[in-house]
XYZ file of C-alpha atoms in Angstrom:
532
model
C 23.043 -2.836 -14.019
C 23.313 -2.953 -17.781
C 26.617 -2.066 -19.374
C 27.582 -1.770 -22.999
C 29.688 -4.602 -24.416
C 33.434 -4.279 -25.122
C 34.885 -3.346 -28.456
C 34.818 -6.355 -30.720
C 37.860 -8.573 -31.183
C 38.690 -7.052 -34.547
C 39.060 -3.604 -32.984
C 41.190 -4.869 -30.128
C 43.691 -6.485 -32.509
C 44.964 -3.040 -33.404
C 45.676 -2.015 -29.797
C 48.991 -2.714 -28.116
C 48.797 -5.749 -25.854
C 50.187 -3.842 -22.869
C 47.492 -1.199 -23.227
C 44.799 -3.853 -23.326
C 46.151 -5.578 -20.242
C 46.438 -2.250 -18.459
C 42.866 -1.337 -19.236
C 41.666 -4.741 -18.108
C 43.510 -4.569 -14.794
C 42.311 -1.020 -14.169
C 38.706 -1.953 -14.941
C 38.567 -4.959 -12.635
C 40.296 -2.985 -9.892
C 37.549 -0.388 -10.097
C 34.910 -3.121 -10.160
C 36.315 -4.765 -7.029
C 36.276 -1.449 -5.196
C 32.712 -0.734 -6.381
C 31.444 -4.139 -5.314
C 33.087 -3.770 -1.923
C 31.450 -0.385 -1.434
C 28.052 -1.670 -2.534
C 28.251 -4.572 -0.112
C 29.153 -2.206 2.700
C 26.176 0.001 1.848
C 23.899 -3.016 1.654
C 24.991 -4.111 5.138
C 24.120 -0.673 6.496
C 20.809 -0.407 4.680
C 19.674 -3.806 5.885
C 20.018 -3.051 9.587
C 16.253 -3.236 10.017
C 14.107 -4.557 12.836
C 14.096 -8.123 11.585
C 11.064 -7.895 9.320
C 12.998 -7.080 6.153
C 11.788 -9.505 3.573
C 14.930 -10.121 1.541
C 17.980 -11.353 3.392
C 21.461 -9.914 2.911
C 22.768 -12.866 0.937
C 19.869 -12.571 -1.483
C 20.299 -8.838 -1.976
C 24.010 -9.044 -2.680
C 23.655 -12.053 -4.951
C 24.438 -11.103 -8.538
C 21.701 -11.907 -10.978
C 24.012 -11.384 -13.986
C 27.557 -12.543 -14.719
C 30.477 -10.138 -14.277
C 30.141 -7.609 -17.086
C 32.737 -7.173 -19.752
C 34.749 -3.999 -20.145
C 32.282 -1.299 -21.240
C 32.672 0.716 -24.353
C 31.300 4.183 -23.716
C 31.788 5.516 -27.234
C 29.523 5.753 -30.186
C 30.501 6.347 -33.760
C 31.065 10.072 -33.135
C 33.095 9.412 -29.941
C 30.306 10.869 -27.798
C 29.789 9.117 -24.424
C 26.449 7.325 -24.109
C 24.599 8.599 -21.042
C 21.244 7.226 -19.953
C 19.368 10.002 -18.237
C 17.525 8.842 -15.130
C 14.039 10.294 -14.619
C 13.800 12.913 -11.903
C 12.556 11.785 -8.518
C 9.379 13.829 -8.959
C 8.637 12.068 -12.245
C 9.284 8.686 -10.656
C 6.871 9.457 -7.822
C 4.160 10.685 -10.179
C 4.674 7.783 -12.596
C 3.935 5.381 -9.754
C 1.347 7.399 -7.816
C -1.003 8.482 -10.630
C -1.840 4.974 -11.952
C -2.056 3.741 -8.357
C -4.569 6.484 -7.582
C -6.686 5.406 -10.543
C -6.622 1.755 -9.477
C -7.421 2.721 -5.881
C -10.456 4.763 -6.920
C -11.804 2.167 -9.381
C -12.872 -0.366 -6.730
C -14.815 2.051 -4.435
C -16.434 3.577 -7.507
C -17.673 0.171 -8.614
C -18.972 -0.642 -5.130
C -20.919 2.613 -5.100
C -22.553 1.822 -8.450
C -23.208 -1.769 -7.404
C -24.843 -0.576 -4.183
C -27.058 1.770 -6.203
C -28.184 -1.170 -8.361
C -29.083 -3.243 -5.323
C -30.658 -0.195 -3.672
C -33.294 -0.073 -6.393
C -34.410 -3.549 -5.355
C -35.667 -2.309 -1.980
C -34.572 -1.118 1.440
C -34.330 -4.611 2.939
C -32.021 -5.800 0.183
C -29.600 -2.856 0.398
C -29.592 -3.165 4.192
C -28.743 -6.864 3.908
C -25.981 -6.113 1.433
C -24.553 -3.440 3.751
C -24.317 -5.875 6.664
C -22.652 -8.552 4.533
C -20.220 -5.963 3.143
C -19.089 -5.093 6.667
C -17.812 -8.655 7.022
C -16.308 -8.793 3.525
C -14.622 -5.394 3.800
C -13.180 -6.337 7.187
C -11.595 -9.408 5.609
C -10.200 -7.313 2.756
C -8.896 -4.690 5.170
C -7.133 -7.322 7.257
C -5.605 -8.848 4.113
C -4.101 -5.674 2.642
C -0.745 -6.798 4.021
C -0.619 -9.227 1.075
C -0.136 -6.258 -1.252
C 2.028 -4.119 1.033
C 4.524 -6.744 2.169
C 4.821 -8.140 -1.356
C 5.551 -4.688 -2.767
C 8.403 -4.242 -0.277
C 9.830 -7.723 -0.858
C 9.741 -7.443 -4.629
C 11.107 -3.891 -4.754
C 14.055 -4.780 -2.535
C 14.954 -7.745 -4.718
C 14.609 -5.659 -7.887
C 16.727 -2.909 -6.349
C 19.427 -5.522 -5.774
C 19.240 -6.420 -9.462
C 17.838 -9.887 -8.782
C 14.672 -10.162 -10.867
C 14.561 -13.935 -10.523
C 14.352 -13.616 -6.736
C 11.690 -10.914 -7.067
C 9.486 -13.155 -9.179
C 10.096 -16.093 -6.868
C 8.892 -13.986 -3.923
C 5.825 -13.075 -5.947
C 4.954 -16.728 -6.521
C 5.253 -17.425 -2.777
C 3.016 -14.448 -1.959
C 0.297 -15.519 -4.381
C 0.279 -19.043 -2.961
C -0.007 -17.563 0.537
C -2.930 -15.438 -0.645
C -4.625 -18.514 -2.102
C -4.241 -20.471 1.142
C -5.566 -17.571 3.249
C -8.435 -16.980 0.816
C -9.627 -20.582 0.803
C -9.356 -20.783 4.607
C -11.313 -17.574 5.156
C -13.990 -18.551 2.621
C -14.546 -21.845 4.430
C -14.584 -20.100 7.800
C -17.164 -17.549 6.655
C -19.271 -20.296 5.096
C -19.447 -21.907 8.531
C -19.653 -18.765 10.683
C -21.373 -16.299 8.359
C -24.832 -16.556 9.893
C -23.626 -16.150 13.525
C -21.556 -13.127 12.438
C -24.568 -11.523 10.777
C -26.624 -12.082 13.930
C -23.800 -10.513 15.968
C -24.012 -7.432 13.735
C -27.702 -7.116 14.603
C -29.277 -8.394 11.391
C -33.073 -8.076 11.721
C -35.216 -11.041 10.612
C -36.528 -9.188 7.555
C -33.029 -8.478 6.160
C -31.261 -11.654 7.273
C -32.123 -13.698 4.130
C -30.687 -11.004 1.860
C -27.532 -10.522 3.932
C -26.948 -14.265 3.987
C -27.579 -14.650 0.247
C -25.197 -11.841 -0.700
C -22.476 -13.077 1.648
C -22.560 -16.652 0.362
C -22.742 -15.533 -3.297
C -19.632 -13.405 -2.746
C -17.508 -16.083 -1.053
C -16.348 -17.833 -4.273
C -14.562 -14.626 -5.287
C -12.798 -14.097 -1.953
C -9.755 -16.211 -2.759
C -9.405 -14.580 -6.169
C -9.538 -11.108 -4.603
C -6.703 -11.933 -2.211
C -4.597 -13.384 -5.042
C -5.215 -10.149 -6.954
C -3.934 -8.184 -3.939
C -0.699 -10.184 -3.859
C -0.238 -9.962 -7.642
C -0.786 -6.213 -7.510
C 1.913 -5.969 -4.829
C 4.361 -7.853 -7.053
C 3.711 -5.552 -10.005
C 4.032 -2.421 -7.871
C 7.321 -3.717 -6.506
C 8.555 -3.934 -10.096
C 7.484 -0.327 -10.695
C 4.565 -1.452 -12.850
C 1.476 0.386 -11.642
C -0.107 0.562 -15.101
C -1.064 -3.109 -15.294
C -2.992 -3.021 -11.972
C -4.740 0.146 -13.182
C -5.828 -1.544 -16.412
C -6.954 -4.645 -14.509
C -8.907 -2.608 -11.938
C -10.532 -0.387 -14.563
C -11.463 -3.237 -16.880
C -12.679 -5.300 -13.939
C -14.877 -2.485 -12.646
C -16.405 -1.882 -16.080
C -17.052 -5.595 -16.625
C -18.508 -5.928 -13.139
C -21.012 -3.136 -13.689
C -22.254 -4.644 -16.957
C -22.349 -8.209 -15.650
C -24.099 -7.267 -12.420
C -26.700 -5.227 -14.281
C -27.424 -8.292 -16.441
C -27.564 -10.698 -13.502
C -29.536 -8.409 -11.179
C -32.092 -7.084 -13.661
C -31.670 -9.065 -16.881
C -32.280 -12.541 -15.463
C -33.793 -11.369 -12.163
C -31.256 -12.884 -9.792
C -31.530 -9.803 -7.589
C -29.043 -9.392 -4.765
C -27.617 -12.877 -5.412
C -26.698 -11.719 -8.932
C -24.593 -8.932 -7.468
C -22.549 -11.373 -5.394
C -22.173 -13.855 -8.264
C -21.101 -11.134 -10.708
C -18.470 -9.838 -8.313
C -17.117 -13.359 -7.773
C -16.882 -14.020 -11.516
C -15.052 -10.777 -12.270
C -12.708 -11.220 -9.290
C -11.772 -14.662 -10.618
C -11.141 -13.318 -14.138
C -8.912 -10.548 -12.759
C -6.907 -12.969 -10.618
C -6.362 -15.418 -13.484
C -5.282 -12.587 -15.817
C -2.722 -11.193 -13.369
C -1.380 -14.649 -12.509
C -0.816 -15.364 -16.223
C 0.919 -12.004 -16.691
C 3.298 -12.791 -13.817
C 3.726 -16.519 -14.465
C 5.156 -16.263 -17.976
C 8.297 -14.215 -17.195
C 8.758 -16.151 -13.940
C 8.785 -19.431 -15.869
C 11.210 -17.955 -18.415
C 13.633 -17.130 -15.573
C 13.403 -20.675 -14.260
C 11.205 -19.885 -11.254
C 9.107 -22.817 -10.084
C 5.388 -22.055 -10.040
C 4.678 -24.827 -7.556
C 4.003 -23.982 -3.897
C 7.058 -23.931 -1.640
C 6.378 -24.408 2.063
C 9.569 -22.561 2.968
C 8.752 -19.645 0.664
C 5.145 -19.429 1.865
C 6.316 -19.396 5.478
C 8.758 -16.598 4.656
C 5.994 -14.532 3.060
C 3.778 -15.135 6.084
C 6.577 -14.110 8.452
C 7.108 -10.861 6.584
C 3.387 -10.106 6.309
C 2.524 -11.052 9.900
C 3.566 -7.742 11.510
C 1.647 -5.777 8.879
C -1.421 -7.911 9.602
C -1.079 -7.057 13.304
C -0.767 -3.377 12.358
C -3.954 -3.587 10.276
C -5.821 -5.132 13.206
C -4.707 -2.326 15.544
C -5.777 0.357 13.065
C -9.125 -1.360 12.485
C -9.744 -1.505 16.243
C -9.002 2.209 16.551
C -11.685 3.156 14.045
C -14.209 0.627 15.337
C -13.964 2.030 18.874
C -14.452 5.535 17.488
C -17.722 4.398 15.851
C -18.971 3.147 19.213
C -18.162 6.554 20.693
C -20.045 8.284 17.872
C -23.064 6.041 18.394
C -23.341 7.285 21.978
C -23.751 10.919 20.834
C -27.099 10.626 19.033
C -28.543 9.479 15.726
C -27.762 12.841 14.125
C -24.356 12.889 15.777
C -23.522 9.477 14.350
C -24.711 10.609 10.916
C -22.574 13.763 11.078
C -19.557 11.725 12.179
C -20.060 9.346 9.261
C -20.335 12.273 6.833
C -16.961 13.652 7.958
C -15.306 10.238 7.815
C -16.725 9.577 4.339
C -15.451 12.935 3.095
C -12.080 12.150 4.674
C -11.702 8.998 2.587
C -11.531 10.925 -0.692
C -8.217 12.757 -0.090
C -6.896 9.643 1.639
C -6.943 7.914 -1.762
C -4.376 10.476 -2.925
C -2.233 10.078 0.188
C -2.418 6.300 -0.091
C -1.213 6.408 -3.703
C 1.784 8.501 -2.638
C 2.478 6.066 0.201
C 2.435 3.117 -2.220
C 4.856 4.958 -4.518
C 7.063 5.449 -1.459
C 6.996 1.720 -0.736
C 8.338 0.910 -4.175
C 11.018 3.610 -4.366
C 12.304 2.981 -0.852
C 12.339 -0.773 -1.479
C 14.520 -0.228 -4.559
C 16.867 2.049 -2.606
C 17.159 -0.453 0.256
C 17.789 -3.292 -2.160
C 20.507 -1.388 -4.003
C 22.237 -0.487 -0.733
C 22.498 3.148 -1.868
C 22.082 5.151 1.333
C 22.671 8.446 -0.459
C 19.711 7.695 -2.710
C 17.672 6.652 0.316
C 18.412 9.916 2.152
C 17.518 11.998 -0.896
C 14.328 10.025 -1.422
C 13.318 10.369 2.213
C 13.869 14.112 2.233
C 11.857 14.538 -0.979
C 8.977 12.381 0.254
C 8.870 14.296 3.545
C 8.407 17.573 1.679
C 5.782 15.957 -0.530
C 3.900 14.896 2.579
C 4.036 18.352 4.158
C 2.951 20.231 1.041
C 0.232 17.717 0.155
C -1.173 18.019 3.683
C -1.171 21.810 3.613
C -2.864 21.958 0.203
C -5.505 19.334 1.025
C -6.166 20.858 4.449
C -6.571 24.344 3.002
C -8.970 23.145 0.299
C -10.956 21.105 2.821
C -11.360 24.077 5.168
C -12.346 26.377 2.311
C -14.971 23.912 1.054
C -16.238 22.918 4.510
C -19.609 24.738 4.175
C -20.440 22.651 1.088
C -18.724 19.273 1.654
C -21.444 17.793 3.917
C -24.090 18.580 1.279
C -22.620 15.912 -1.002
C -23.320 13.232 1.592
C -26.506 14.216 3.384
C -29.590 16.329 2.740
C -30.790 17.006 6.321
C -29.804 20.531 7.345
C -29.284 19.630 10.996
C -26.721 16.950 10.112
C -24.965 19.234 7.613
C -24.622 22.038 10.152
C -23.388 19.604 12.769
C -20.700 18.247 10.407
C -19.209 21.566 9.219
C -17.154 22.368 12.385
C -15.852 18.788 12.438
C -14.750 19.077 8.787
C -12.725 22.181 9.720
C -11.162 20.363 12.684
C -10.165 17.527 10.373
C -8.652 20.004 7.895
C -6.309 21.395 10.561
C -4.666 17.995 11.005
C -4.141 17.131 7.334
C -0.394 17.960 7.379
C 0.120 15.458 10.212
C -2.068 12.893 8.448
C -0.160 13.290 5.202
C 3.171 12.986 7.000
C 1.992 9.799 8.719
C 0.828 8.225 5.451
C 4.023 9.011 3.566
C 6.184 7.593 6.348
C 3.939 4.518 6.475
C 4.936 3.890 2.876
C 8.599 4.591 3.551
C 8.784 2.201 6.499
C 6.804 -0.561 4.796
C 9.117 -0.320 1.800
C 12.123 -0.480 4.141
C 10.867 -3.680 5.754
C 10.068 -2.148 9.148
C 6.815 -4.039 9.612
C 7.591 -5.110 13.186
C 8.282 -1.536 14.262
C 5.095 -0.336 12.582
C 3.065 -3.018 14.362
C 4.435 -1.991 17.761
C 3.755 1.667 16.964
C 0.182 0.852 15.868
C -0.651 -0.723 19.223
C 1.034 2.173 21.046
C -1.131 4.614 19.080
C -4.207 2.553 19.954
C -3.207 2.580 23.617
C -3.116 6.396 23.508
C -6.454 6.714 21.695
C -8.500 4.404 23.922
C -8.069 6.407 27.175
C -8.790 9.597 25.204
C -12.077 8.086 23.981
C -12.929 7.049 27.547
C -12.348 10.627 28.752
C -14.528 11.809 25.859
C -17.357 9.559 27.051
C -17.094 11.149 30.516
C -17.155 14.689 29.135
C -19.845 13.976 26.538
C -22.866 15.082 28.665
C -21.353 18.561 29.057
C -21.039 19.038 25.280
C -23.580 19.887 22.643
C -24.002 17.386 19.823
C -22.075 19.639 17.411
C -19.234 20.048 19.903
C -19.154 16.323 20.615
C -18.799 15.453 16.920
C -16.006 18.011 16.476
C -14.131 16.758 19.556
C -14.453 13.120 18.476
C -13.142 13.929 15.005
C -10.281 15.796 16.680
C -9.402 12.659 18.633
C -9.629 10.256 15.699
C -8.237 12.174 12.714
C -6.276 14.580 14.906
C -4.747 13.010 18.026
C -4.595 9.481 16.637
C -3.058 10.507 13.307
C -0.673 12.901 15.051
C 0.632 10.070 17.243
C 1.060 7.950 14.107
C 3.099 10.739 12.519
C 5.263 11.056 15.643
C 5.906 7.330 16.046
C 6.716 6.998 12.337
C 9.142 9.923 12.624
C 10.773 8.260 15.634
C 11.300 5.010 13.724
C 12.582 6.871 10.683
C 15.014 9.360 12.247
C 15.232 9.357 16.043
C 15.364 5.775 17.338
C 18.809 5.439 18.973
C 19.445 1.911 17.681
C 17.062 1.251 14.812
C 16.495 4.535 12.965
C 16.162 4.079 9.216
C 18.202 7.240 8.612
C 19.744 8.563 11.860
C 19.157 12.267 12.352
C 22.868 13.126 12.389
C 23.322 11.311 9.070
C 20.382 13.175 7.518
C 21.725 16.457 8.882
C 25.159 15.768 7.451
C 23.682 15.331 3.986
C 21.711 18.568 4.304
C 24.900 20.393 5.220
C 26.544 19.080 2.105
């Protein structure tokens, strides 16, 4: 924490020596009491489930020397007070740029797909199959951003920027190692994976070409994820927004040149993406490396640091796998309905992704703010933050759900032209709208718990949620013959975006408030603050 310097020596000469000594003794007495209280708070705040990324010694380690006696007066004897932004402003300042960065990548992929689509049906089909593999890898690797955000924010909250940047270096090296390993693995196993996905002989050459052309950019993309997590943990969401926006714009222009200008076709799309991904990664690494070097942080790989980053990210990787399995099994259930039923299900899920970008940006803001609160050891701030974020989640869910229900007759028209599929999707859109408050609550608490370092608890909860969903899908398969196609789609959506997301909201609430031994903020403590 920054404090103003003491009055200069010339001013102190005119003060009685006893008064100076008295002030000094009083000041250091207050400092000792404050430090003791902060350490006590830090001990309480760090009672996590073992996945907290920054250990207690690190968080309580002072990054600055003991400050001198502050002078709170200006020339007109008016105390200098730095006004802290309101919590709402802090949330919006983090969430709005994050939302822009989150939207930029899907927007580019849509435009890129349209470019390839003009080359022919076989080429876009091949690209789609290859993208299933690539997107699965990206989805599994999102822990590189999430865990790094929590680690960095906790260190910054403790006032230890050097440690925060050191953690960022470890995370980026981990991302590089994972990226190179996965690229080599896909180079060896790419063709068998495409066959397993059912690639027909006429589209196999295009799927293979796009996959292999995209592999050089895989490592860079994972490094970008880790670098983005570091910046978010430092409350910088503007730099990732600029990088994502500039990267998307460059990618569109470069791919258009490679695909059409020099007739590389679908291969040009993969090459262009790899080039831009590499440029983005190098830019972000340079932005982070300079201040890290200034603070004396080694940029060389540290086996101990990389292992620590992997240990922290491991539970979040397991959580991602459980969530991915939940949605994959739901697709199999939708396939069993009918071709139109599968199309209607996909329409609803595609429409669902749009408001999820907003919820995800709020969850990422929660990660950062909660990480800072945990790192500072300020439980009062943590309670206030948690209460505010809970209300944000409830109101966001109600507003989004209401708008979704009101627009349900028109939403499917943006995704499909066949009337039978549109009519089949409308009831399912309404069912999804009913559960938006629970979905929003689950997303916000995801961010809170990731920021608090509760990755292990979230992983356990994710597999519990999956264990509840799978029997429900089995019962759905038994009841399916008695349902019409429209009813089947609505029921399946109710299970996936309703039951599954409701169980996620309940398990997250349990970890946050109700767990007897490991609650982030025990319910009686939260209630005591409300009473105050």
